[in-house]
Structure formats: C-alpha cells, structure tokens
C-alpha cells in the first residue's frame, strides 16, 4: 500500500528536479538534463511531457523553457508540500499496542 506512495514521491521528485533545471538553465535539452541528473533519457522525456501537460514548460527549438504558469506553481509549491506532509503526519499510528486493547 505504501509502496505506491513512495514511487509517486520519487517520480514527483524527478519531475521537480527537471523543472528546476529548466528554470535555472532554460533553454535546456534532454541530453544535458540526462547527463547532469543521471536519469535515463526516457525518464527525463517523460518528466518533460508531464510538465508540459501541466503547462509548466514548453518546447522550443533549443530546448525546454518556462511558461507564465511556472512561477505561479513554484510560489504555491511549498505550501502544498507542507499541507501534504501535515496530512501524512496525521495518518501515523503511533502506538500499535494501544490498538490491540
């Protein structure tokens, strides 16, 4: 059950790392991102596609670039992550012994 969540978090981390690289180095291509992150080309390509579908980046002839939506997303990101961490924290089962009684 938790394995799927861990895989989603890993994928989100990769998407955000790719987005960060676009923000810091735009325009930037798949080969450079793959070389710098160590992710295979197909994983970088998938992350770019997801980011493009979310209108966070767009392709250009020289590589991926940011959009108007990028910085709005970045501004909201920390708050959304904090809310998610808080929600996950509230799911803890602190003392299994209490459940047995």
Short mmCIF file of N, CA, C and O in Angstrom, two decimals:
data_model
loop_
_atom_site.label_atom_id
_atom_site.label_comp_id
_atom_site.label_asym_id
_atom_site.label_seq_id
_atom_site.Cartn_x
_atom_site.Cartn_y
_atom_site.Cartn_z
N UNK A 1 0.83 -1.20 0.00
CA UNK A 1 0.00 0.00 0.00
C UNK A 1 0.87 1.26 0.00
O UNK A 1 0.64 2.16 -0.77
N UNK A 2 1.87 1.28 0.84
CA UNK A 2 2.73 2.46 0.94
C UNK A 2 3.75 2.51 -0.20
O UNK A 2 4.27 3.57 -0.54
N UNK A 3 4.01 1.35 -0.82
CA UNK A 3 4.98 1.30 -1.92
C UNK A 3 4.59 2.22 -3.07
O UNK A 3 5.43 2.89 -3.66
N UNK A 4 3.30 2.25 -3.38
CA UNK A 4 2.83 3.10 -4.48
C UNK A 4 3.07 4.58 -4.16
O UNK A 4 3.46 5.35 -5.03
N UNK A 5 2.82 4.96 -2.91
CA UNK A 5 3.06 6.34 -2.49
C UNK A 5 4.54 6.69 -2.63
O UNK A 5 4.89 7.76 -3.12
N UNK A 6 5.40 5.77 -2.21
CA UNK A 6 6.84 6.02 -2.32
C UNK A 6 7.26 6.21 -3.77
O UNK A 6 8.07 7.08 -4.09
N UNK A 7 6.71 5.39 -4.67
CA UNK A 7 7.03 5.52 -6.10
C UNK A 7 6.54 6.86 -6.65
O UNK A 7 7.23 7.50 -7.44
N UNK A 8 5.35 7.29 -6.23
CA UNK A 8 4.82 8.58 -6.68
C UNK A 8 5.69 9.73 -6.18
O UNK A 8 5.94 10.68 -6.91
N UNK A 9 6.14 9.64 -4.93
CA UNK A 9 7.01 10.69 -4.37
C UNK A 9 8.33 10.73 -5.13
O UNK A 9 8.83 11.82 -5.44
N UNK A 10 8.88 9.57 -5.46
CA UNK A 10 10.13 9.53 -6.23
C UNK A 10 9.94 10.17 -7.60
O UNK A 10 10.80 10.92 -8.08
N UNK A 11 8.79 9.87 -8.23
CA UNK A 11 8.53 10.44 -9.55
C UNK A 11 8.33 11.95 -9.45
O UNK A 11 8.84 12.70 -10.28
N UNK A 12 7.61 12.40 -8.42
CA UNK A 12 7.42 13.84 -8.22
C UNK A 12 8.76 14.52 -8.01
O UNK A 12 9.02 15.59 -8.56
N UNK A 13 9.63 13.89 -7.24
CA UNK A 13 10.96 14.45 -7.01
C UNK A 13 11.70 14.63 -8.34
O UNK A 13 12.33 15.66 -8.58
N UNK A 14 11.61 13.62 -9.21
CA UNK A 14 12.27 13.71 -10.52
C UNK A 14 11.66 14.83 -11.36
O UNK A 14 12.37 15.64 -11.95
N UNK A 15 10.32 14.91 -11.40
CA UNK A 15 9.66 15.96 -12.16
C UNK A 15 10.11 17.34 -11.67
O UNK A 15 10.40 18.23 -12.47
N UNK A 16 10.17 17.51 -10.36
CA UNK A 16 10.56 18.81 -9.80
C UNK A 16 12.04 19.11 -10.06
O UNK A 16 12.41 20.26 -10.28
N UNK A 17 12.88 18.08 -10.06
CA UNK A 17 14.30 18.29 -10.38
C UNK A 17 14.44 18.73 -11.83
O UNK A 17 15.22 19.64 -12.15
N UNK A 18 13.68 18.11 -12.73
CA UNK A 18 13.72 18.50 -14.14
C UNK A 18 13.20 19.93 -14.29
O UNK A 18 13.79 20.75 -15.00
N UNK A 19 12.11 20.26 -13.59
CA UNK A 19 11.57 21.62 -13.65
C UNK A 19 12.60 22.63 -13.15
O UNK A 19 12.80 23.68 -13.75
N UNK A 20 13.26 22.30 -12.06
CA UNK A 20 14.29 23.20 -11.50
C UNK A 20 15.39 23.45 -12.53
O UNK A 20 15.85 24.58 -12.70
N UNK A 21 15.79 22.39 -13.23
CA UNK A 21 16.84 22.54 -14.25
C UNK A 21 16.38 23.44 -15.38
O UNK A 21 17.17 24.25 -15.88
N UNK A 22 15.12 23.31 -15.78
CA UNK A 22 14.60 24.18 -16.84
C UNK A 22 14.61 25.63 -16.37
O UNK A 22 15.06 26.53 -17.08
N UNK A 23 14.15 25.86 -15.15
CA UNK A 23 14.10 27.22 -14.60
C UNK A 23 15.51 27.83 -14.57
O UNK A 23 15.72 28.97 -14.95
N UNK A 24 16.49 27.05 -14.11
CA UNK A 24 17.84 27.57 -13.92
C UNK A 24 18.67 27.64 -15.20
O UNK A 24 19.64 28.40 -15.26
N UNK A 25 18.30 26.85 -16.23
CA UNK A 25 19.18 26.73 -17.40
C UNK A 25 18.46 26.90 -18.73
O UNK A 25 19.00 26.51 -19.76
N UNK A 26 17.25 27.44 -18.72
CA UNK A 26 16.49 27.46 -19.98
C UNK A 26 17.18 28.26 -21.06
O UNK A 26 17.85 29.23 -20.75
N UNK A 27 17.08 27.84 -22.29
CA UNK A 27 16.53 26.57 -22.76
C UNK A 27 17.51 25.44 -22.50
O UNK A 27 18.72 25.62 -22.54
N UNK A 28 16.96 24.26 -22.21
CA UNK A 28 17.80 23.10 -21.92
C UNK A 28 17.18 21.86 -22.55
O UNK A 28 15.96 21.72 -22.57
N UNK A 29 18.04 21.00 -23.07
CA UNK A 29 17.58 19.80 -23.78
C UNK A 29 17.67 18.54 -22.93
O UNK A 29 18.27 18.52 -21.85
N UNK A 30 17.10 17.49 -23.47
CA UNK A 30 17.03 16.20 -22.77
C UNK A 30 18.43 15.65 -22.49
O UNK A 30 18.69 15.16 -21.38
N UNK A 31 19.32 15.71 -23.45
CA UNK A 31 20.65 15.12 -23.28
C UNK A 31 21.39 15.77 -22.11
O UNK A 31 21.94 15.08 -21.25
N UNK A 32 21.38 17.08 -22.07
CA UNK A 32 22.07 17.79 -20.98
C UNK A 32 21.44 17.45 -19.63
O UNK A 32 22.13 17.21 -18.65
N UNK A 33 20.09 17.43 -19.58
CA UNK A 33 19.42 17.10 -18.32
C UNK A 33 19.75 15.68 -17.88
O UNK A 33 19.99 15.44 -16.70
N UNK A 34 19.75 14.77 -18.82
CA UNK A 34 20.06 13.38 -18.51
C UNK A 34 21.49 13.25 -18.00
O UNK A 34 21.74 12.56 -17.00
N UNK A 35 22.41 13.91 -18.66
CA UNK A 35 23.82 13.85 -18.23
C UNK A 35 24.02 14.44 -16.84
O UNK A 35 24.78 13.91 -16.04
N UNK A 36 23.33 15.53 -16.54
CA UNK A 36 23.53 16.20 -15.26
C UNK A 36 22.80 15.53 -14.11
O UNK A 36 23.25 15.60 -12.97
N UNK A 37 21.67 14.89 -14.40
CA UNK A 37 20.89 14.26 -13.32
C UNK A 37 21.21 12.78 -13.15
O UNK A 37 20.98 12.21 -12.08
N UNK A 38 21.69 12.16 -14.22
CA UNK A 38 21.92 10.72 -14.18
C UNK A 38 20.67 9.91 -14.52
O UNK A 38 20.71 8.69 -14.55
N UNK A 39 19.56 10.59 -14.76
CA UNK A 39 18.34 9.89 -15.17
C UNK A 39 18.45 9.49 -16.64
O UNK A 39 18.98 10.25 -17.45
N UNK A 40 17.94 8.32 -16.99
CA UNK A 40 17.94 7.93 -18.40
C UNK A 40 17.10 8.90 -19.24
O UNK A 40 16.18 9.54 -18.72
N UNK A 41 17.41 8.98 -20.53
CA UNK A 41 16.70 9.90 -21.43
C UNK A 41 15.19 9.69 -21.38
O UNK A 41 14.44 10.68 -21.35
N UNK A 42 14.74 8.43 -21.34
CA UNK A 42 13.30 8.20 -21.38
C UNK A 42 12.59 8.73 -20.14
O UNK A 42 11.46 9.18 -20.20
N UNK A 43 13.27 8.72 -18.99
CA UNK A 43 12.66 9.25 -17.77
C UNK A 43 12.62 10.78 -17.81
O UNK A 43 11.65 11.39 -17.39
N UNK A 44 13.67 11.40 -18.32
CA UNK A 44 13.67 12.86 -18.49
C UNK A 44 12.58 13.26 -19.47
O UNK A 44 11.82 14.20 -19.23
N UNK A 45 12.48 12.52 -20.57
CA UNK A 45 11.46 12.81 -21.59
C UNK A 45 10.05 12.71 -20.99
O UNK A 45 9.20 13.56 -21.23
N UNK A 46 9.82 11.69 -20.15
CA UNK A 46 8.52 11.53 -19.51
C UNK A 46 8.24 12.71 -18.58
O UNK A 46 7.14 13.28 -18.58
N UNK A 47 9.22 13.09 -17.78
CA UNK A 47 9.04 14.23 -16.87
C UNK A 47 8.74 15.51 -17.65
O UNK A 47 7.87 16.29 -17.27
N UNK A 48 9.45 15.71 -18.76
CA UNK A 48 9.19 16.89 -19.59
C UNK A 48 7.76 16.87 -20.14
O UNK A 48 7.08 17.90 -20.17
N UNK A 49 7.30 15.69 -20.54
CA UNK A 49 5.94 15.58 -21.06
C UNK A 49 4.91 15.91 -19.98
O UNK A 49 3.96 16.64 -20.22
N UNK A 50 5.12 15.40 -18.77
CA UNK A 50 4.22 15.70 -17.66
C UNK A 50 4.22 17.19 -17.37
O UNK A 50 3.16 17.81 -17.20
N UNK A 51 5.39 17.80 -17.31
CA UNK A 51 5.49 19.23 -17.04
C UNK A 51 4.84 20.05 -18.15
O UNK A 51 4.20 21.07 -17.88
N UNK A 52 4.98 19.60 -19.38
CA UNK A 52 4.35 20.30 -20.50
C UNK A 52 2.82 20.18 -20.42
O UNK A 52 2.11 21.16 -20.65
N UNK A 53 2.32 19.00 -20.06
CA UNK A 53 0.87 18.82 -19.91
C UNK A 53 0.30 19.71 -18.81
O UNK A 53 -0.86 20.12 -18.88
N UNK A 54 1.11 20.00 -17.81
CA UNK A 54 0.69 20.89 -16.72
C UNK A 54 0.93 22.37 -17.06
O UNK A 54 0.73 23.24 -16.21
N UNK A 55 1.38 22.64 -18.27
CA UNK A 55 1.69 23.99 -18.73
C UNK A 55 2.77 24.68 -17.90
O UNK A 55 2.76 25.90 -17.75
N UNK A 56 3.69 23.89 -17.38
CA UNK A 56 4.79 24.45 -16.59
C UNK A 56 6.02 24.70 -17.44
O UNK A 56 6.88 25.50 -17.06
N UNK A 57 6.12 24.02 -18.56
CA UNK A 57 7.20 24.25 -19.52
C UNK A 57 6.62 24.16 -20.92
O UNK A 57 5.49 23.69 -21.10
N UNK A 58 7.40 24.59 -21.88
CA UNK A 58 7.01 24.39 -23.28
C UNK A 58 8.27 24.15 -24.09
O UNK A 58 9.36 24.60 -23.72
N UNK A 59 8.13 23.41 -25.17
CA UNK A 59 9.30 23.13 -26.01
C UNK A 59 9.68 24.35 -26.85
O UNK A 59 8.82 25.16 -27.21
N UNK A 60 10.94 24.47 -27.13
CA UNK A 60 11.42 25.46 -28.09
C UNK A 60 12.44 24.76 -28.96
O UNK A 60 12.83 23.62 -28.68
N UNK A 61 12.88 25.41 -30.00
CA UNK A 61 13.84 24.77 -30.91
C UNK A 61 15.18 24.48 -30.22
O UNK A 61 15.94 23.64 -30.67
N UNK A 62 15.44 25.16 -29.10
CA UNK A 62 16.72 24.98 -28.41
C UNK A 62 16.58 24.20 -27.10
O UNK A 62 17.55 24.02 -26.39
N UNK A 63 15.37 23.78 -26.77
CA UNK A 63 15.15 23.01 -25.54
C UNK A 63 13.96 23.54 -24.78
O UNK A 63 13.27 24.47 -25.21
N UNK A 64 13.72 22.93 -23.62
CA UNK A 64 12.56 23.30 -22.80
C UNK A 64 12.75 24.68 -22.17
O UNK A 64 13.86 25.06 -21.77
N UNK A 65 11.64 25.42 -22.10
CA UNK A 65 11.64 26.75 -21.47
C UNK A 65 10.43 26.85 -20.54
O UNK A 65 9.47 26.09 -20.65
N UNK A 66 10.48 27.80 -19.63
CA UNK A 66 9.39 28.01 -18.68
C UNK A 66 8.21 28.71 -19.36
O UNK A 66 8.35 29.24 -20.47
N UNK A 67 7.08 28.71 -18.67
CA UNK A 67 5.88 29.40 -19.14
C UNK A 67 5.45 30.42 -18.08
O UNK A 67 6.05 30.49 -17.01
N UNK A 68 4.41 31.15 -18.36
CA UNK A 68 3.87 32.09 -17.37
C UNK A 68 3.38 31.36 -16.14
O UNK A 68 3.44 31.87 -15.02
N UNK A 69 2.90 30.16 -16.30
CA UNK A 69 2.35 29.35 -15.20
C UNK A 69 3.44 28.82 -14.26
O UNK A 69 3.19 28.54 -13.09
N UNK A 70 4.67 28.71 -14.74
CA UNK A 70 5.76 28.11 -13.96
C UNK A 70 5.93 28.78 -12.60
O UNK A 70 5.98 28.11 -11.57
N UNK A 71 6.02 30.08 -12.60
CA UNK A 71 6.37 30.77 -11.35
C UNK A 71 5.19 30.83 -10.38
O UNK A 71 5.39 30.82 -9.17
N UNK A 72 3.98 30.82 -10.90
CA UNK A 72 2.80 30.70 -10.05
C UNK A 72 2.82 29.34 -9.33
O UNK A 72 2.58 29.25 -8.13
N UNK A 73 3.14 28.29 -10.07
CA UNK A 73 3.24 26.95 -9.50
C UNK A 73 4.32 26.90 -8.42
O UNK A 73 4.11 26.36 -7.34
N UNK A 74 5.49 27.45 -8.72
CA UNK A 74 6.60 27.44 -7.77
C UNK A 74 6.22 28.18 -6.49
O UNK A 74 6.52 27.73 -5.38
N UNK A 75 5.52 29.31 -6.63
CA UNK A 75 5.09 30.08 -5.46
C UNK A 75 4.15 29.27 -4.56
O UNK A 75 4.17 29.41 -3.34
N UNK A 76 3.32 28.42 -5.16
CA UNK A 76 2.34 27.63 -4.40
C UNK A 76 2.91 26.30 -3.91
O UNK A 76 2.33 25.66 -3.02
N UNK A 77 4.02 25.87 -4.46
CA UNK A 77 4.55 24.54 -4.20
C UNK A 77 4.86 24.27 -2.73
O UNK A 77 4.44 23.25 -2.19
N UNK A 78 5.59 25.15 -2.07
CA UNK A 78 5.97 24.91 -0.67
C UNK A 78 4.74 24.74 0.22
O UNK A 78 4.72 23.84 1.07
N UNK A 79 3.74 25.56 0.01
CA UNK A 79 2.52 25.46 0.81
C UNK A 79 1.83 24.12 0.58
O UNK A 79 1.40 23.45 1.53
N UNK A 80 1.74 23.69 -0.67
CA UNK A 80 1.10 22.41 -0.97
C UNK A 80 1.89 21.25 -0.39
O UNK A 80 1.31 20.29 0.12
N UNK A 81 3.21 21.32 -0.47
CA UNK A 81 4.03 20.27 0.12
C UNK A 81 3.86 20.23 1.64
O UNK A 81 3.74 19.15 2.23
N UNK A 82 3.84 21.39 2.28
CA UNK A 82 3.64 21.45 3.73
C UNK A 82 2.29 20.84 4.12
O UNK A 82 2.20 20.09 5.10
N UNK A 83 1.24 21.15 3.37
CA UNK A 83 -0.08 20.59 3.65
C UNK A 83 -0.07 19.07 3.51
O UNK A 83 -0.67 18.36 4.33
N UNK A 84 0.62 18.58 2.51
CA UNK A 84 0.69 17.14 2.28
C UNK A 84 1.47 16.45 3.40
O UNK A 84 1.06 15.39 3.89
N UNK A 85 2.58 17.03 3.81
CA UNK A 85 3.38 16.47 4.91
C UNK A 85 2.54 16.44 6.18
O UNK A 85 2.55 15.44 6.92
N UNK A 86 1.79 17.50 6.45
CA UNK A 86 0.94 17.55 7.63
C UNK A 86 -0.12 16.46 7.58
O UNK A 86 -0.38 15.76 8.56
N UNK A 87 -0.73 16.29 6.42
CA UNK A 87 -1.75 15.26 6.25
C UNK A 87 -1.15 13.87 6.46
O UNK A 87 -1.75 13.03 7.14
N UNK A 88 0.02 13.62 5.89
CA UNK A 88 0.68 12.34 6.08
C UNK A 88 1.02 12.11 7.55
O UNK A 88 0.88 11.00 8.07
N UNK A 89 1.47 13.17 8.22
CA UNK A 89 1.79 13.06 9.64
C UNK A 89 0.58 12.69 10.49
O UNK A 89 0.69 11.94 11.46
N UNK A 90 -0.59 13.18 10.10
CA UNK A 90 -1.80 12.88 10.85
C UNK A 90 -2.25 11.43 10.66
O UNK A 90 -3.10 10.94 11.39
N UNK A 91 -1.66 10.73 9.70
CA UNK A 91 -2.02 9.34 9.44
C UNK A 91 -1.20 8.36 10.27
O UNK A 91 -1.45 7.16 10.23
N UNK A 92 -0.25 8.86 11.03
CA UNK A 92 0.61 7.98 11.82
C UNK A 92 -0.21 7.16 12.82
O UNK A 92 -1.17 7.64 13.38
N UNK A 93 0.23 5.95 13.00
CA UNK A 93 -0.30 5.11 14.06
C UNK A 93 0.85 4.97 15.05
O UNK A 93 1.74 4.14 14.88
N UNK A 94 0.83 5.84 16.08
CA UNK A 94 1.99 5.97 16.96
C UNK A 94 2.24 4.76 17.84
O UNK A 94 3.36 4.35 18.04
N UNK A 95 1.19 4.20 18.42
CA UNK A 95 1.42 3.13 19.38
C UNK A 95 0.53 1.95 19.02
O UNK A 95 -0.65 1.91 19.35
N UNK A 96 1.10 0.98 18.37
CA UNK A 96 0.35 -0.20 17.93
C UNK A 96 -0.24 -0.94 19.11
O UNK A 96 -1.29 -1.58 19.00
N UNK A 97 0.41 -0.89 20.29
CA UNK A 97 -0.10 -1.58 21.46
C UNK A 97 -1.47 -1.05 21.87
O UNK A 97 -2.34 -1.80 22.33
N UNK A 98 -1.69 0.26 21.72
CA UNK A 98 -2.99 0.85 22.06
C UNK A 98 -4.09 0.27 21.18
O UNK A 98 -5.23 0.11 21.60
N UNK A 99 -3.78 -0.05 19.95
CA UNK A 99 -4.77 -0.59 19.01
C UNK A 99 -5.19 -2.00 19.41
O UNK A 99 -6.31 -2.42 19.14
N UNK A 100 -4.27 -2.74 20.03
CA UNK A 100 -4.58 -4.11 20.41
C UNK A 100 -5.57 -4.18 21.54
O UNK A 100 -6.25 -5.17 21.72
N UNK A 101 -5.66 -3.16 22.37
CA UNK A 101 -6.55 -3.18 23.55
C UNK A 101 -7.95 -2.75 23.22
O UNK A 101 -8.49 -2.34 22.40
#
